[in-house]
Coordinates of C-alpha atoms and ligand atoms in Angstrom, one line a residue:
X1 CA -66.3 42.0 1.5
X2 CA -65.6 40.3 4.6
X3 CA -67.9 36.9 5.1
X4 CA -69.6 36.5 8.4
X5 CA -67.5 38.7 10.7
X6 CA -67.7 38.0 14.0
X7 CA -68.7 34.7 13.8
X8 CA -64.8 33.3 13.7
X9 CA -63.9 31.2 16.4
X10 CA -61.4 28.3 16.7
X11 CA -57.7 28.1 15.3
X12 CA -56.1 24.9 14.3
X13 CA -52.7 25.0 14.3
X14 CA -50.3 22.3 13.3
X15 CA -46.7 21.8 14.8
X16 CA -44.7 18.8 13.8
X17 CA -42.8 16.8 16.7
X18 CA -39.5 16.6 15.3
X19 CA -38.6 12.6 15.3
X20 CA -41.5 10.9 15.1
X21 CA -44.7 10.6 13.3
X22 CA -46.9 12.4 15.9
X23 CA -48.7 15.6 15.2
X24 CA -49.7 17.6 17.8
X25 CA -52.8 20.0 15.9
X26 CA -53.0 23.4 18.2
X27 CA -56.7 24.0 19.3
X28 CA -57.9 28.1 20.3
X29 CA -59.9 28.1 23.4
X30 CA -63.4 29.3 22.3
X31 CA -65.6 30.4 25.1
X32 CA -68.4 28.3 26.2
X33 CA -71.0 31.6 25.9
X34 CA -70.3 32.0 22.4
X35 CA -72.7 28.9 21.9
X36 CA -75.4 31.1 24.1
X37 CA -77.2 32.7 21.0
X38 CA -78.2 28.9 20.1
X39 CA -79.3 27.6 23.7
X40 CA -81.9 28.1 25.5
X41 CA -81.4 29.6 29.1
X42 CA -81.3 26.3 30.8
X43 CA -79.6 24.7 28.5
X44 CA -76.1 27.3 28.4
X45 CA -76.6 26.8 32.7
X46 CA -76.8 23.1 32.1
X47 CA -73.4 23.3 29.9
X48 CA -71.5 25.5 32.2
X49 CA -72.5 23.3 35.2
X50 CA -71.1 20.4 33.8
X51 CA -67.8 22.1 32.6
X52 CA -67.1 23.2 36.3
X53 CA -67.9 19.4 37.5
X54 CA -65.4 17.8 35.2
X55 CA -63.0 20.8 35.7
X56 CA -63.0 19.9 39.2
X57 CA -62.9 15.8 38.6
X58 CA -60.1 16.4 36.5
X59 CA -58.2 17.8 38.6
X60 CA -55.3 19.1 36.2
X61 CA -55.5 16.0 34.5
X62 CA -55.1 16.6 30.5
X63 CA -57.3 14.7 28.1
X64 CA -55.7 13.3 24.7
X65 CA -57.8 12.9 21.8
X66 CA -55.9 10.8 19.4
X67 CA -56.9 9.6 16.2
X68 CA -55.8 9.4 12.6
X69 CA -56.3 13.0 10.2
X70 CA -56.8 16.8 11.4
X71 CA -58.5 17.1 8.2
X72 CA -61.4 15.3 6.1
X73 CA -63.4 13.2 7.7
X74 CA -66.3 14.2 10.4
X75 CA -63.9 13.3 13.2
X76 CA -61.5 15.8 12.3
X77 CA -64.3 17.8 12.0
X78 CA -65.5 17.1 15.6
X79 CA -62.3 17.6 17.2
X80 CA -61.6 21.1 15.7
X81 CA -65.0 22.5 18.2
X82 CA -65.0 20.0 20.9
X83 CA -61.4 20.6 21.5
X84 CA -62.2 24.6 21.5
X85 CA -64.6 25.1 23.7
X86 CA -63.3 22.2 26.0
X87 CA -60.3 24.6 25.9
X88 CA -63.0 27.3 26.5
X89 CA -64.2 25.5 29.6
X90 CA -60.5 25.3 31.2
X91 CA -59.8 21.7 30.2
X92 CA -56.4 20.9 29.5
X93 CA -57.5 19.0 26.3
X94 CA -55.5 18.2 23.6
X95 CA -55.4 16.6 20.1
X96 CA -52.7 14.5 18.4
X97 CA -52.9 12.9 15.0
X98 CA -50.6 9.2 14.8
X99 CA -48.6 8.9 11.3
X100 CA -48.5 6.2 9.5
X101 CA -46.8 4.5 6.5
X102 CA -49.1 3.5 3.0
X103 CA -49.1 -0.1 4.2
X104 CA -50.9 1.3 7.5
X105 CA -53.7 3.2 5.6
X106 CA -54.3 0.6 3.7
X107 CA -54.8 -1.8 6.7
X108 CA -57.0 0.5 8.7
X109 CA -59.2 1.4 5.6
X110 CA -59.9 -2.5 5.7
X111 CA -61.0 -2.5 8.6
X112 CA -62.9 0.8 8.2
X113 CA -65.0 -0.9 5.5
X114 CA -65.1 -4.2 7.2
X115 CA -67.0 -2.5 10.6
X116 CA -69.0 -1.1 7.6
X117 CA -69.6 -5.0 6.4
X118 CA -68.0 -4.1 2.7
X119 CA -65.1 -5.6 1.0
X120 CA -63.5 -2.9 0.6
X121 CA -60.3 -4.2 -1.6
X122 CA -61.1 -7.8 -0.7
X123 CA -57.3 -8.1 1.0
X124 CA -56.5 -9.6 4.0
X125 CA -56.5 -9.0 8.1
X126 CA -54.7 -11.8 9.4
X127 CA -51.4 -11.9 11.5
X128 CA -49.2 -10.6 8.5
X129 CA -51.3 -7.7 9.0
X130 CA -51.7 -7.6 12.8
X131 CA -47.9 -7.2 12.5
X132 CA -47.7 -3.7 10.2
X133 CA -50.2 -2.6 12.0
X134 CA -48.4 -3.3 15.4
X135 CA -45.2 -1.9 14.1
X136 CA -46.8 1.4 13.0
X137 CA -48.8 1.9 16.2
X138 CA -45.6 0.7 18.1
X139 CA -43.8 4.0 16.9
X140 CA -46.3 6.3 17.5
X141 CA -46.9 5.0 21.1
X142 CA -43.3 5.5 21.9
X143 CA -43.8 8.9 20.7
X144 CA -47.4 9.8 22.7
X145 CA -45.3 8.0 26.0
X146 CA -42.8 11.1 26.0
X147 CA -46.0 13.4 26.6
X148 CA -48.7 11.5 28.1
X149 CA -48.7 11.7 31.9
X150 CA -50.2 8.2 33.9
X151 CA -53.2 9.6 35.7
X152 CA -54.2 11.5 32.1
X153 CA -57.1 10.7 29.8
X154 CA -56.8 9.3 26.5
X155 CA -59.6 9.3 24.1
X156 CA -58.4 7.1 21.1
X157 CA -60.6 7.4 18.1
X158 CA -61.4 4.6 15.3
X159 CA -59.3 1.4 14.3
X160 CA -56.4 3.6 13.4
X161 CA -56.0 4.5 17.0
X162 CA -57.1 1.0 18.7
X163 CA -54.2 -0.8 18.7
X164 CA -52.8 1.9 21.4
X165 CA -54.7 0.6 24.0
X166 CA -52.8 -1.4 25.8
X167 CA -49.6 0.1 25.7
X168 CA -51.3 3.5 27.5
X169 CA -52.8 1.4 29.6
X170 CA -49.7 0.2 30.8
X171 CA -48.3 3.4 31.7
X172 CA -51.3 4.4 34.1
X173 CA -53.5 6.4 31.4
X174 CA -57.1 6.1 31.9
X175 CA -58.0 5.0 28.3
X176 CA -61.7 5.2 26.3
X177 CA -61.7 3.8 22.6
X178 CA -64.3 6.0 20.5
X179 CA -65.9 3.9 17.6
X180 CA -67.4 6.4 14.7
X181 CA -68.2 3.9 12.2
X182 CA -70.6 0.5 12.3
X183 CA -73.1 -1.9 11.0
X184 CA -76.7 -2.5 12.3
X185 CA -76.5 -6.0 11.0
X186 CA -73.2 -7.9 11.4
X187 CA -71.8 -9.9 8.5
X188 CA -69.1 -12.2 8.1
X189 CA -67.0 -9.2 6.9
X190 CA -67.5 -7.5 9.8
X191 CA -66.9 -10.3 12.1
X192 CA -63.0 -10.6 10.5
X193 CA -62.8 -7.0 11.2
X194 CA -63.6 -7.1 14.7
X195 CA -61.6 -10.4 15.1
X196 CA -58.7 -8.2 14.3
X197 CA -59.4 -5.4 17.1
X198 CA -60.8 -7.3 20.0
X199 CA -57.7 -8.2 21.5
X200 CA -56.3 -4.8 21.1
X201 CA -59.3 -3.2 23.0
X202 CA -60.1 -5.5 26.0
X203 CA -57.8 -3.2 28.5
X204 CA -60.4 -0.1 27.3
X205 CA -61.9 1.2 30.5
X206 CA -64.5 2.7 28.5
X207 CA -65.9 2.6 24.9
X208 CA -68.3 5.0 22.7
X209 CA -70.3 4.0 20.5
X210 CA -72.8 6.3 18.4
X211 CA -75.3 3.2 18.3
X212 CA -76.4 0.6 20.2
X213 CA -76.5 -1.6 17.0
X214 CA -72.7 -0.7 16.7
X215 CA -71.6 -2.3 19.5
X216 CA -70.0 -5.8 19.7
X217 CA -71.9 -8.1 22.0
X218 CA -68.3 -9.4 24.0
X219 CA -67.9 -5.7 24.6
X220 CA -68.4 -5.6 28.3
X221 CA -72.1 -3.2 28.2
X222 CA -71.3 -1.4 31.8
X223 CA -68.3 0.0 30.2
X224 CA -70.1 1.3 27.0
X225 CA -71.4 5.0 26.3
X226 CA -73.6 6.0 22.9
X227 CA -72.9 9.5 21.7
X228 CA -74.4 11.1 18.8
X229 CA -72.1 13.1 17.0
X230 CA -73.1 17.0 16.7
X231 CA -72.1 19.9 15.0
X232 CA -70.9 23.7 15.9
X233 CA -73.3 26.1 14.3
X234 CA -70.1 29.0 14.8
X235 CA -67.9 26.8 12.9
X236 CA -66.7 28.0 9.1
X237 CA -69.0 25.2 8.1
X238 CA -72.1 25.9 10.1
X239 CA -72.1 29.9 10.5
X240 CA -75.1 31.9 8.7
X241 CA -74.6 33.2 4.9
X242 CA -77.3 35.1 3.3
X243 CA -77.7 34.2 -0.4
X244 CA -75.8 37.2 -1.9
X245 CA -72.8 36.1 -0.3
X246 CA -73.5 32.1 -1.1
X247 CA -73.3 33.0 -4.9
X248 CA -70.1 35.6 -4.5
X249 CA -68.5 32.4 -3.0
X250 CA -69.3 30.0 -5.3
X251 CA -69.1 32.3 -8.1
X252 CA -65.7 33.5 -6.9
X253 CA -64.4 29.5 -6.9
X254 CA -65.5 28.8 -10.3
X255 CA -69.0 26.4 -8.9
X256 CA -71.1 28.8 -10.3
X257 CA -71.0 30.5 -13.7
X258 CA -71.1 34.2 -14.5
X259 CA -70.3 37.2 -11.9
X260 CA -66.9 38.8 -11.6
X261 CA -64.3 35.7 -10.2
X262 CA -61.5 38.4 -9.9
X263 CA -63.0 40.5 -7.4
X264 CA -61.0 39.5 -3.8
X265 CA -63.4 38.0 -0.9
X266 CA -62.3 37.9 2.1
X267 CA -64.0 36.1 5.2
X268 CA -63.8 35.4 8.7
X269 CA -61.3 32.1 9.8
X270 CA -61.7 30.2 13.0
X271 CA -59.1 32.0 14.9
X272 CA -60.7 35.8 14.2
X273 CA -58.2 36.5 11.5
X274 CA -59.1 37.5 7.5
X275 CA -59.3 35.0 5.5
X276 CA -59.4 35.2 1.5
X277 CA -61.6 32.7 -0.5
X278 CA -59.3 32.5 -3.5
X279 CA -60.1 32.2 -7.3
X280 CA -60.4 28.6 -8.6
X281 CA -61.0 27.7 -12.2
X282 CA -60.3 23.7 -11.7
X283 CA -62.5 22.3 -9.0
X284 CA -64.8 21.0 -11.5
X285 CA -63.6 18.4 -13.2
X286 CA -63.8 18.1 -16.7
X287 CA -66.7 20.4 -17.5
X288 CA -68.2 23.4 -17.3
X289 CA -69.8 25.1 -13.9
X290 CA -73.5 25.2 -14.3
X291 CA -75.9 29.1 -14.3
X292 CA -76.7 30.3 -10.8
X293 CA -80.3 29.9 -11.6
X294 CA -79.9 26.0 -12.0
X295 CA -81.3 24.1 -9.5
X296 CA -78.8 21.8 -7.7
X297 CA -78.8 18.6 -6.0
X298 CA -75.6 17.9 -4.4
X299 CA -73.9 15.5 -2.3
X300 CA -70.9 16.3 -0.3
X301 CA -68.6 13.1 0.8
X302 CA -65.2 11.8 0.9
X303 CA -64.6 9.9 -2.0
X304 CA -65.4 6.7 -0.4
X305 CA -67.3 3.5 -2.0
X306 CA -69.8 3.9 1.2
X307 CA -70.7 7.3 0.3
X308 CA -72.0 5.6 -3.5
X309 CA -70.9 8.9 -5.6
X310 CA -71.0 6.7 -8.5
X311 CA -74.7 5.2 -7.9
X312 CA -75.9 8.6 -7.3
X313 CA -74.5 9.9 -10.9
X314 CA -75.6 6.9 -12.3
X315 CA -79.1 7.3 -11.0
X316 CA -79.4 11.0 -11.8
X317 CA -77.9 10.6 -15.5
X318 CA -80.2 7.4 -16.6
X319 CA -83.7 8.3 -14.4
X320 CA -83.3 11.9 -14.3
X321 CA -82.8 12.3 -18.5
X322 CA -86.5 13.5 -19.5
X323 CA -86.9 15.9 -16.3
X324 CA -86.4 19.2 -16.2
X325 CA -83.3 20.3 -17.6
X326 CA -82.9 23.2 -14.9
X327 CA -81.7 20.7 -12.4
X328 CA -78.4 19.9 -12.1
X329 CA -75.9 17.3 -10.2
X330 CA -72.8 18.1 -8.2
X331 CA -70.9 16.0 -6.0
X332 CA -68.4 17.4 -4.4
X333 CA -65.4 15.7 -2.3
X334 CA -61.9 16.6 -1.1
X335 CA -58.8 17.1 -3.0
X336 CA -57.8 13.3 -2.8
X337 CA -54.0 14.1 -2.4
X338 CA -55.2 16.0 0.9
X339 CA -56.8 13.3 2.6
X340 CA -53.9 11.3 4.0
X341 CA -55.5 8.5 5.9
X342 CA -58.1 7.4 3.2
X343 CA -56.2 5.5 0.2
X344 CA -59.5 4.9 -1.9
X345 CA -60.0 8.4 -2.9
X346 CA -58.4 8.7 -5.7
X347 CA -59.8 5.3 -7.6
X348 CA -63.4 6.3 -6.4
X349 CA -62.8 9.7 -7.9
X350 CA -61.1 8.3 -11.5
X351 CA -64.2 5.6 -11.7
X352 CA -66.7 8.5 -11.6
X353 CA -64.7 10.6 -13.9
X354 CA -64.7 7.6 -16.1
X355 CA -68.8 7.6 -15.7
X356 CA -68.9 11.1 -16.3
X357 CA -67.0 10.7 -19.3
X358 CA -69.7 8.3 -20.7
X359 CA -72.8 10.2 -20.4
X360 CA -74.3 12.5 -23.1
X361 CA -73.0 15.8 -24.1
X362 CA -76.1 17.1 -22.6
X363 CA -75.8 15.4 -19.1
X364 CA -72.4 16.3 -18.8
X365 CA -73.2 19.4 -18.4
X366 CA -76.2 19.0 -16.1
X367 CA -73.4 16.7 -13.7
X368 CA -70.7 18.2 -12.1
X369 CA -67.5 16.4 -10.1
X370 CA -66.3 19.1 -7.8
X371 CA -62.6 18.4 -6.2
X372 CA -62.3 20.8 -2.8
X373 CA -59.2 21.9 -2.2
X374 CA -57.6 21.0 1.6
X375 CA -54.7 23.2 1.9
X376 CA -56.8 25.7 3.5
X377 CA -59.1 24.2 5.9
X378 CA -61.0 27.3 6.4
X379 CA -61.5 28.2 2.8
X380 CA -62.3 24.4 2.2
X381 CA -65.4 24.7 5.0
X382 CA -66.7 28.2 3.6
X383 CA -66.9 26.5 0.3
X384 CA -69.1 23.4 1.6
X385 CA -71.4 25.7 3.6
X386 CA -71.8 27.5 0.6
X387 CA -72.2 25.0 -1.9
X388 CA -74.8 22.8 1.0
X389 CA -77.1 26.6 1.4
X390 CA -77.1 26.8 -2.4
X391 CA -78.1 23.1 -3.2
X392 CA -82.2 22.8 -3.8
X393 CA -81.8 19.1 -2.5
X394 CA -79.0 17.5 -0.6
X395 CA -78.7 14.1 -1.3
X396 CA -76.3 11.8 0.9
X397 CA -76.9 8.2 -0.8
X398 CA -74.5 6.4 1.3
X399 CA -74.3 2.3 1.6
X400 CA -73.3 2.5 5.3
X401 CA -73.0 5.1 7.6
X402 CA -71.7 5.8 11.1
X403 CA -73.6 8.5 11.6
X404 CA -72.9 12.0 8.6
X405 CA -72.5 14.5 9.4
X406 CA -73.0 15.8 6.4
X407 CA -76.8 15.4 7.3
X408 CA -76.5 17.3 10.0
X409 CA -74.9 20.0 8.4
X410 CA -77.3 20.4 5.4
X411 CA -80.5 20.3 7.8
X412 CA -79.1 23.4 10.1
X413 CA -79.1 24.9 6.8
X414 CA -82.5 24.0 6.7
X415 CA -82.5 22.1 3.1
X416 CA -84.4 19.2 2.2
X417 CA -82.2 16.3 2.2
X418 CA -82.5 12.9 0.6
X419 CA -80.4 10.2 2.6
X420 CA -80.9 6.3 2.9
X421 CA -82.0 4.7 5.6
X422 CA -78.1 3.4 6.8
X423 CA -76.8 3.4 10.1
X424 CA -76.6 7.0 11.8
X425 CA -79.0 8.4 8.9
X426 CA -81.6 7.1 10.7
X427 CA -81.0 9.2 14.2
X428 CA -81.2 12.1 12.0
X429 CA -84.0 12.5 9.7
X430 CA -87.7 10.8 10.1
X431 CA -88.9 10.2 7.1
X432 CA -91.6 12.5 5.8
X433 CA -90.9 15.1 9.0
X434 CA -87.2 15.8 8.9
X435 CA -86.0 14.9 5.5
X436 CA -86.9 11.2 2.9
X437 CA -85.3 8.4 3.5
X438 CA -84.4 5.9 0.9
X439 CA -85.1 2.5 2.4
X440 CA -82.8 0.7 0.4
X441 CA -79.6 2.5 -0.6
X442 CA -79.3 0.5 -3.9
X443 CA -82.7 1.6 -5.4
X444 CA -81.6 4.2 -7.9
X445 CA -85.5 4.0 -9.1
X446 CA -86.8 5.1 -5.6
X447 CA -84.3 7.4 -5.5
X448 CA -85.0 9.5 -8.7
X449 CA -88.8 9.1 -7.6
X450 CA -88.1 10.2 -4.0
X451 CA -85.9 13.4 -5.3
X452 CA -88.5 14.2 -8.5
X453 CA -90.8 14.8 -5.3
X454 CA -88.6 17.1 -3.6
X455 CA -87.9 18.8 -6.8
X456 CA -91.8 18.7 -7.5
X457 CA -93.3 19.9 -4.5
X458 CA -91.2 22.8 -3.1
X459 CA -93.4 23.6 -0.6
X460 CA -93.3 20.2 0.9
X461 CA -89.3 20.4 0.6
X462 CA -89.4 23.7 2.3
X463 CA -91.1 22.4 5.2
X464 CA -88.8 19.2 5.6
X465 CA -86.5 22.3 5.9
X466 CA -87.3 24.1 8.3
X467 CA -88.4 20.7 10.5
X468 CA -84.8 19.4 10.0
X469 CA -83.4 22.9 11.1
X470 CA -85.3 22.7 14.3
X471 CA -84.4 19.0 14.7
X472 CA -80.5 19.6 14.7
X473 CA -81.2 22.9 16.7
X474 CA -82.9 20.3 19.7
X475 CA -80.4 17.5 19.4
X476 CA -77.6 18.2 17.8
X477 CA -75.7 21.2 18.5
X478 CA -72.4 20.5 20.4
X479 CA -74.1 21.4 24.0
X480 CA -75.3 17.9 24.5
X481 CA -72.0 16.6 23.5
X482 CA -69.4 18.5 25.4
X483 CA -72.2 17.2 28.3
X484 CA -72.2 14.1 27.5
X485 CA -68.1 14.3 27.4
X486 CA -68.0 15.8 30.6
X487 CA -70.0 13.2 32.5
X488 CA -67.9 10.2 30.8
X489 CA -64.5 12.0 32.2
X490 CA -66.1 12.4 35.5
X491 CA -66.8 9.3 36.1
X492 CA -64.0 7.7 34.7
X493 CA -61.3 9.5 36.7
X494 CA -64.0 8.9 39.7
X495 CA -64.3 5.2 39.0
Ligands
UDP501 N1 -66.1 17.4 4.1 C1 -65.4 18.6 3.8 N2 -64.9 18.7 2.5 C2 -65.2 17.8 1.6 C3 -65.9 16.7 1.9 C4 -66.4 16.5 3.2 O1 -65.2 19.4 4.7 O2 -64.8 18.0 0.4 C5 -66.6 17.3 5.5 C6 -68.1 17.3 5.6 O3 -68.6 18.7 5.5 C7 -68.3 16.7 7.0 C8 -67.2 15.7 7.0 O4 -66.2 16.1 6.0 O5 -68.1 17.6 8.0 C9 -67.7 14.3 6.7 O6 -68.3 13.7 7.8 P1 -69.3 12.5 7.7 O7 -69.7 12.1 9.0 O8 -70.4 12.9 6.8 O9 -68.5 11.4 6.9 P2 -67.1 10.7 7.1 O10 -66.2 11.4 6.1 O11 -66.6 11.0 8.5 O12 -67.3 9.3 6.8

């Protein structure tokens, strides 16, 4: 059975530049009308207006999208559409992914949890590290300077990717630094970790920020943008799955018990072509998968600290013990060995095995650690869409935020999801209309009470549903985006 013919759209492609670390990832135009179904009439006119405009201030001009993974991460996940139907639109735009050594990742995930105001592993950003992190970016800018034309648009994305800024500048690039990550509060630990980008970013003739809370006060404000992030309801991800072919997917990966795993499934990729959603009997870890009838709360993150896997185990296995035993827990997260640019997965992922390993005989098998494999980014996606449509609840219990996108993607589905109030959380849902939000992300109490409710009152849940649905079908489909896109190139090459 092929999986949502049709529906296939983009094609990632990746092609290794020979001597250096630079990845170029290959991008499939996708039409702009293929996002028709989901627009209203003046909407699609509004999109295809501003796609000839910034054709026509382009000019020829190509637009560079840099940043640090073409894989894990809602930033990868962006750039897969964007990048298509900018393609679609007759923009020369194109994506490349810098390289770095362990040292590098390490740095950069500092600084990732430091514009988050955690720890993270406590270590350093002084000049020692200023230095590696120089050296790496160094390499990869001589690289990017063999294809990047002055007069061309770069679009550099996160703290990985800062550090380029002057050196593009300096050959003539028009160059915008995208920030996905943030605090609403600043703390001392995000201070040291802005300390440690400034001087990279003042030559930035534009910055985007998905909050105004985000931004850094000595951040010149005429030369900031906020854009919400947004998702692509074609993609692998976001594409419609009745419930028959939910359970043959999960079923057929091993997430679900019972059914026949050996019969092949085959779906639709991005790029048109058959895909095959291959038999798994590993991605849970350590137990076994729970009955289809279960009910499921899930969470689906990186295995990050920030996302708080542990604390939502924790909180489901101690609160959730006298409840009924139909519901289950499953968080799932990448493969960590296919996640190259976050170093942290794999500890986050032992210390929750380690929890797992401590509970009860019969919570273990009411909890479930689910490892998604990354070698097939297509297969990967048609899992999570899967495995968000069959989840009762969908929790995303983060401690920070930039925005999640995994919210996003589990209200299209139209499920009742059970986020705290952090950072880009709280553009998404309103409590009690769109989804509950958990006011402070440490509560494990009022988070067991807040899901017991959704578990309790499934006609409430139901309608938080369809609200959140309707929500990301108003504000957060990748129309506004690409729009929003179009009139930051415009006026930067007009500027
Ligand atoms: N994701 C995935 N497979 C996984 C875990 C996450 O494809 O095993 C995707 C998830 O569906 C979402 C993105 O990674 O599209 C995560 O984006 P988000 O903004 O929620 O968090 P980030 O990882 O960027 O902090």
């Amino acid at each position: 059975m092929a999986l949502g013919d049709g529906l296939s759209l983009l094609s990632v492609g990746h092609e290794w530049c020979e001597d250096l670390p630079v990845r170029h990832v290959e991008v499939q135009a996708v039409p702009l009308d293929r996002l028709d179904p989901f627009l209203t009439g003046e909407r699609a006119d509004r999109l295809r207006t501003a796609a000839v405009r910034v054709r026509e201030a382009l000019d020829g001009r190509v637009v560079w999208n840099v940043n640090a993974t073409s894989h894990g991460g809602g930033v990868a996940e962006m750039l897969q559409y964007l990048l298509a139907y900018g393609r679609g639109a007759g923009v020369d735009v194109r994506w490349l992914v810098l390289d770095g050594d362990h040292r590098f990742f390490e740095i950069t995930k500092r600084l990732h949890n430091a514009l988050h105001g955690a720890i993270g592993d406590g270590g350093p950003l002084g000049d020692v590290e200023q230095a590696d992190y120089r050296r790496v970016l160094d390499a990869n800018l001589a690289q990017l300077s063999r294809s990047v034309r002055p007069d061309d648009v770069v679009l550099l994305h996160d703290p990985q990717a800062a550090g380029l800024v002057s050196g593009l500048r300096a050959l003539g690039t028009h160059v915008v630094w995208r920030c996905h990550i943030g605090i609403d509060i600043g703390s001392d630990r995000s201070e040291l970790g802005w300390a440690f980008l400034r001087r990279h970013l003042e030559q930035a003739e534009g910055f985007v920020f998905s909050r105004a809370q985000y931004v850094p006060p000595w951040l010149p404000s005429g030369r900031v943008r906020l854009i919400l992030p947004s998702i692509d309801p074609n993609s692998v991800k976001n594409r419609d799955l009745d419930p028959y072919q939910v359970a043959r997917i999960l079923r057929r990966v091993g997430l679900l018990a019972g059914g026949d795993q050996d019969h092949e499934l085959t779906f639709a990729r991005r790029d048109g072509s058959v895909g095959s959603v291959r038999r798994h009997t590993d991605l849970i870890r350590d137990g076994a998968p729970p009955a289809p009838e279960a009910r499921l709360v899930v969470q689906v993150s990186r295995w990050d600290r920030l996302k708080d896997m542990a604390g939502v185990l924790s909180a489901f296995s101690q609160n959730l013990l006298h409840t009924s035993a139909d519901v289950h827990l499953m968080l799932a997260g990448p493969e960590v060995s296919g996640v190259t640019d976050d170093p942290e997965g794999a500890d986050v992922l032992a210390s929750c095995r380690m929890a797992w390993r401590s509970l009860s005989p019969a919570m273990q098998e009411r909890v479930h650690l689910v490892c998604v494999p990354m070698d097939d980014a297509d297969e990967n996606a048609i899992i999570i869409n899967a495995l968000q449509r069959h989840a009762t609840v969908v929790a995303q219990k983060s401690l920070g935020e930039g925005f999640g996108l995994t919210v996003t993607e589990a209200m299209w589905k139209a499920r009742p999801v059970l986020a705290s109030a952090v950072g880009g959380i709280n553009d998404q849902i309103v409590d009690g209309r769109d989804g509950r939000l958990l006011q402070d992300p440490r509560d494990l109490d009022g988070f067991v009470r807040l899901l017991n409710q959704l578990l309790a009152d499934e006609p409430f849940a139901t309608g938080l549903g369809v609200a959140a649905r309707a929500r990301v079908a108003d504000q957060f489909l990748s129309d506004r985006h690409l729009i929003q896109y179009s009139e930051l190139f415009t006026q930067l090459v007009n500027s």
